Short mmCIF file of C-alpha atoms and ligand atoms in Angstrom, two decimals:
data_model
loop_
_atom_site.label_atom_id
_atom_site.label_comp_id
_atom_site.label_asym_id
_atom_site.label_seq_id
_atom_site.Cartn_x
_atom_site.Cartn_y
_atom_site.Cartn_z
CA UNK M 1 153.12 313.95 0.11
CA UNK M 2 156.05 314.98 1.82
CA UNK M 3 157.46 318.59 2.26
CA UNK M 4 161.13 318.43 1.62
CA UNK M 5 162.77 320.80 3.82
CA UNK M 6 164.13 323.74 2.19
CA UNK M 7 168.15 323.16 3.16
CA UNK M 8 169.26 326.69 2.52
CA UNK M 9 169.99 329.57 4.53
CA UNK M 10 170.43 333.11 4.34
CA UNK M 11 172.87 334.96 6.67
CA UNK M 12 173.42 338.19 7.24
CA UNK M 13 176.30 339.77 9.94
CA UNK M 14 175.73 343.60 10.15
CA UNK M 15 176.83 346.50 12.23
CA UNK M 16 178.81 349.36 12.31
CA UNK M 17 181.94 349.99 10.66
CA UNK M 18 185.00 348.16 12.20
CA UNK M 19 182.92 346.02 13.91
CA UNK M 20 184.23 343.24 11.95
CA UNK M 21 181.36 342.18 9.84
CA UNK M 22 183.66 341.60 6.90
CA UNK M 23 186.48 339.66 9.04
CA UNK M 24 183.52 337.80 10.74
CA UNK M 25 181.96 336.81 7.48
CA UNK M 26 185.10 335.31 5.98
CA UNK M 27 185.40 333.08 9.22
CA UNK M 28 181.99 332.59 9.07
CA UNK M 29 182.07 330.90 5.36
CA UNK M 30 185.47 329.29 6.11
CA UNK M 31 183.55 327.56 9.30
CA UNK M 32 180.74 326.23 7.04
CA UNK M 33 182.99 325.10 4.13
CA UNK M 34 184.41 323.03 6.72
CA UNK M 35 181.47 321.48 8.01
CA UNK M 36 180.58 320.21 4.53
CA UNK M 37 177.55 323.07 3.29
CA UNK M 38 178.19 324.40 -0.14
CA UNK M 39 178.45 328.38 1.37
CA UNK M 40 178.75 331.54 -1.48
CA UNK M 41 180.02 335.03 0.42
CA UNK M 42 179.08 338.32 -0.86
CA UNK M 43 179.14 341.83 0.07
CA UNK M 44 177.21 345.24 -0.04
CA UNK M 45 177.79 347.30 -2.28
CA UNK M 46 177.40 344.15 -4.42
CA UNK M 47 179.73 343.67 -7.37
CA UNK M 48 176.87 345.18 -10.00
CA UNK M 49 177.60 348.93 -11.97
CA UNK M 50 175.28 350.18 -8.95
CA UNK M 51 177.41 349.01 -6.18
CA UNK M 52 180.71 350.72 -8.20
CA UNK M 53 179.34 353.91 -8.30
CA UNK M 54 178.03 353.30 -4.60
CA UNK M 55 182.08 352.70 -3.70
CA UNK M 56 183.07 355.91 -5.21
CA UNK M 57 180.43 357.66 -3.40
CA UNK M 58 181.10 356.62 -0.37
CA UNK M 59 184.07 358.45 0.01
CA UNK M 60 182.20 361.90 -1.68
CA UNK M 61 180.99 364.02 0.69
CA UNK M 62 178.63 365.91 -2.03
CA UNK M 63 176.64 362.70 -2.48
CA UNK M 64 173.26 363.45 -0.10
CA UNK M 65 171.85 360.20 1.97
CA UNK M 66 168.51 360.39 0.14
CA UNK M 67 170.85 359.27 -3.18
CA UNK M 68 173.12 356.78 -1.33
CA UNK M 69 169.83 355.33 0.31
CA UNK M 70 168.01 355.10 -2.91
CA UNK M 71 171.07 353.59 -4.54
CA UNK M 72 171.72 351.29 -2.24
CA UNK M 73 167.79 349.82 -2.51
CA UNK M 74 168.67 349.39 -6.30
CA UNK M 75 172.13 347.83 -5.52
CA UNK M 76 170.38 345.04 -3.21
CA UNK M 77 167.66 344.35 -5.02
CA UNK M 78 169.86 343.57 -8.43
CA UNK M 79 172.16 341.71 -5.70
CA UNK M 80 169.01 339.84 -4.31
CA UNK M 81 167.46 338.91 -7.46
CA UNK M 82 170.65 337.99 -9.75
CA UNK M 83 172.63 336.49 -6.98
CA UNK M 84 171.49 335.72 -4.01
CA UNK M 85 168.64 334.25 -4.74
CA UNK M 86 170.10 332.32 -7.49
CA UNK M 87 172.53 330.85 -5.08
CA UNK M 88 170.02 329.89 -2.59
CA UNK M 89 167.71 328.29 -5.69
CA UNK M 90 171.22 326.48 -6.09
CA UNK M 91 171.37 324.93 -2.16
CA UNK M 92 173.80 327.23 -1.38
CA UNK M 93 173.93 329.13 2.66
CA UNK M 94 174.24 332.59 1.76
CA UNK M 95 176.71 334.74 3.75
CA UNK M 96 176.18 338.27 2.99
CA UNK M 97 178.66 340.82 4.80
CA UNK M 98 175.87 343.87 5.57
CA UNK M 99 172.27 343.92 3.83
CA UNK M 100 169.07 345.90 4.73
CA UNK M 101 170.23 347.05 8.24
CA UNK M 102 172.84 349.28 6.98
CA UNK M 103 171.26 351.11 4.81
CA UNK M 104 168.53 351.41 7.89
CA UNK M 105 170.99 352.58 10.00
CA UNK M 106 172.97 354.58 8.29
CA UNK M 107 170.96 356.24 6.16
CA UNK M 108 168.15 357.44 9.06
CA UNK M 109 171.16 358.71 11.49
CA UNK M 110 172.19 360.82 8.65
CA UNK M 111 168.96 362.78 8.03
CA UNK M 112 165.65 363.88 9.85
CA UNK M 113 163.99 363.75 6.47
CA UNK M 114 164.93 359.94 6.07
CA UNK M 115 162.20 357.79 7.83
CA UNK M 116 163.01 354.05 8.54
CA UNK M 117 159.90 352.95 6.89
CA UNK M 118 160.48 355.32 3.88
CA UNK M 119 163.98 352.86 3.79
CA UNK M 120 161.99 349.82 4.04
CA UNK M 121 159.81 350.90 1.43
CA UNK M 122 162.80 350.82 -0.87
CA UNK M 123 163.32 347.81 -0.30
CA UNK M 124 160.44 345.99 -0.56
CA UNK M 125 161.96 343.95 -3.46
CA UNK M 126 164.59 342.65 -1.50
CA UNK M 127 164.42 339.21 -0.01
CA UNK M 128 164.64 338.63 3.62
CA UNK M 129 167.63 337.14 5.41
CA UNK M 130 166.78 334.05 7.86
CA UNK M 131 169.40 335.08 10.39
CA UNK M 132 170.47 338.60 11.18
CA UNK M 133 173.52 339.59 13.11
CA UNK M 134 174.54 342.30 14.57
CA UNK M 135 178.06 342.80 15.31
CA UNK M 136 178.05 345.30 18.23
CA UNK M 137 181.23 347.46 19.55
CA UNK M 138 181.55 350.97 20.79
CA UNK M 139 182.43 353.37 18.21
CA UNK M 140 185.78 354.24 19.61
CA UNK M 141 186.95 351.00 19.57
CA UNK M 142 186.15 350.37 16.04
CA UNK M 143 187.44 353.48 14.04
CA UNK M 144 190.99 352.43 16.31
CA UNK M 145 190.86 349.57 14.31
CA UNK M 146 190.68 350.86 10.79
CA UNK M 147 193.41 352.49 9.06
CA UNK M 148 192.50 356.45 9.07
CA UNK M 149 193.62 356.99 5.67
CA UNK M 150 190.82 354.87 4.11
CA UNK M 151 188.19 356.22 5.90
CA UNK M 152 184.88 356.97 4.47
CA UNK M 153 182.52 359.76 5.02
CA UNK M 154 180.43 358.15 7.80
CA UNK M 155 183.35 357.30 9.99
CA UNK M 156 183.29 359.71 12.93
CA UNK M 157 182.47 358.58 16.43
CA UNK M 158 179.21 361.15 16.63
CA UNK M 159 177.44 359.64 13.50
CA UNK M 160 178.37 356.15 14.03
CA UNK M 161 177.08 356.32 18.16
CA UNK M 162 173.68 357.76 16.27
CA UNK M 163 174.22 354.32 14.14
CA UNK M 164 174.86 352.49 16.43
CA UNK M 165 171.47 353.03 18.72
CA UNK M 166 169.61 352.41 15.41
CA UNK M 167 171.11 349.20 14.88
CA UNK M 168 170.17 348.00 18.54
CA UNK M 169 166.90 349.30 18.50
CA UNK M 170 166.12 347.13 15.54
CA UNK M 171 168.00 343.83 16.92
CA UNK M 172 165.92 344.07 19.58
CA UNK M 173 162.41 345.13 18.00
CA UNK M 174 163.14 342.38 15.68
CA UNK M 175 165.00 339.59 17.37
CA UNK M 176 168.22 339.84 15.79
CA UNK M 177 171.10 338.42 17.89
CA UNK M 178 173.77 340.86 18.93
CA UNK M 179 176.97 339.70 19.49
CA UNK M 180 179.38 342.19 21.26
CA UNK M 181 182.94 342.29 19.11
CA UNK M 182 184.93 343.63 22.18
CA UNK M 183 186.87 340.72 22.36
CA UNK M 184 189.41 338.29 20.65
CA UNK M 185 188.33 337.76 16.97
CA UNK M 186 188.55 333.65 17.97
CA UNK M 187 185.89 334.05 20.59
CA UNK M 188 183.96 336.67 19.00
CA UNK M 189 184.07 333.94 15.80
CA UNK M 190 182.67 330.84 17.88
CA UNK M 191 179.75 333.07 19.38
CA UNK M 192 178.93 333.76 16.03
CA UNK M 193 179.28 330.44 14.93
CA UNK M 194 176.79 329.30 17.89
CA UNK M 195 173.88 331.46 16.61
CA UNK M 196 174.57 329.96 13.62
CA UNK M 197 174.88 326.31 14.06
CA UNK M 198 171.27 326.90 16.45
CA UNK M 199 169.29 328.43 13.26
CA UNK M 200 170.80 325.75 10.82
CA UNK M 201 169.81 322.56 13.64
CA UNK M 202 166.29 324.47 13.76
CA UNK M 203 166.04 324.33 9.80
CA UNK M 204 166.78 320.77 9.77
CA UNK M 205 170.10 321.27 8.12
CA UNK M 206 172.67 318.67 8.99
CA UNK M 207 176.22 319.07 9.40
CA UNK M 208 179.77 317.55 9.40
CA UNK M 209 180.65 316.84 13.22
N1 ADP E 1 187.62 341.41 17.74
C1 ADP E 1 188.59 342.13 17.15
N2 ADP E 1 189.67 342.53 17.83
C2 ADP E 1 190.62 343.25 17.25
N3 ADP E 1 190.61 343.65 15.96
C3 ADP E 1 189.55 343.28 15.22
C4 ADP E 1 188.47 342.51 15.77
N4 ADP E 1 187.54 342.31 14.80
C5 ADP E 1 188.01 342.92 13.69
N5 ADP E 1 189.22 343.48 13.92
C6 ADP E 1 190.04 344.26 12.99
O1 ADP E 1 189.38 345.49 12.81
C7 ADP E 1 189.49 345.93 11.46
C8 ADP E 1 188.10 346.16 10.89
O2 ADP E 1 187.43 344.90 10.77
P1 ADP E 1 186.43 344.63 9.57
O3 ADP E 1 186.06 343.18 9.63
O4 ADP E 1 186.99 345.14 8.29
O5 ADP E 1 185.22 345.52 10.05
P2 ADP E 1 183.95 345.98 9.23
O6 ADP E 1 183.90 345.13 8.01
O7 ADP E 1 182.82 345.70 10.19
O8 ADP E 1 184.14 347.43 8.99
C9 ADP E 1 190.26 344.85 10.72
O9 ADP E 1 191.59 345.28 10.64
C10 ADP E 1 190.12 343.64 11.60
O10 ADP E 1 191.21 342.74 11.50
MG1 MG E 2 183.62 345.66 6.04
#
């Protein structure tokens, strides 16, 4: 009997904020629309009641990182289960702009009490991406980038150094490519697009030359 080989993918670009995981992403699905593969983009916080509320809070200092974490393991797995799996079932590549290593990094730079494995805990339900990426860039660069008015609550160069490490320590712990965003968006875009085009050649997938 033969195997057929599963011809989905799920991607993930993570990293901290105004690294450019959301301009990335765009390019990213634009890239494989091109190339023929049916590709679906989403987002954390997803687009479910839980991710709402997880926008407003965002921007509330009063909101603790204990209730953002455990909201956030609620938001992704609704977001796993009713859509990204779905899609995948569907033969779609999955682009989602930030997943489980957010709420990883994030949510353990802003406490002592917050383990890493207390996070992964919380998201046991969650399915696993096939290709994580982190978008890497030094703090100061990245809050120059985004418009100070808009800023949320995490956005200081202290806390997002502390995210930073966390994110690194992970990517290389676990493999994850890190791509350094210190550079034209073009060039940044084709790295990315390199890791990408490797994992999809390794899973068989073919694509438009
Ligand atoms: N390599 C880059 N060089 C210059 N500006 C960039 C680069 N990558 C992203 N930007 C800009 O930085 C801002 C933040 O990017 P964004 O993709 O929203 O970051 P994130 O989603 O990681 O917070 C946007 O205005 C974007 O156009
Ligand atoms: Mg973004």
């Amino acid at each position: 009997m033969i195997k057929t080989m599963q011809q989905t993918l799920f991607i993930v670009l993570d990293g901290i904020d105004g690294a450019g995981t959301t301009t990335h992403s765009k390019l990213l699905a634009g890239f494989l629309s091109l190339k023929g593969l049916k590709t679906y983009l989403t987002r954390e916080p997803s687009s479910s009641e839980i991710g709402k509320l997880l926008r407003i809070y965002l921007k509330d200092e009063r909101i603790p990182a204990s209730t953002d974490a455990l909201l956030f393991a609620a938001d992704r797995v609704l977001h796993y289960k009713n859509e990204i799996k779905k899609k995948l079932e569907e033969g779609y590549i999955v682009i989602s702009d930030r997943y489980i290593e957010s709420s990883i990094a994030y949510q353990s730079s802003q406490s002592d009490e917050i383990t890493i494995e207390w996070i992964e805990n919380l998201n046991l339900f969650a399915g696993e991406p096939d290709l994580t990426i982190i978008l890497d860039i030094d703090p100061k660069i990245s809050l120059s980038r985004k418009n100070q008015e808009f800023l949320e609550k995490f956005e200081d160069t202290s806390l997002l150094d502390k995210v930073r490490q966390v994110y690194l320590t992970r990517a290389e712990k676990l493999g994850y490519s890190i791509i350094n965003t210190n550079n034209i968006i073009e060039l940044v875009q084709t790295e990315i697009q390199e890791v990408v085009l490797n994992k999809l050649k390794e899973k068989g997938i073919g694509i438009k030359k």
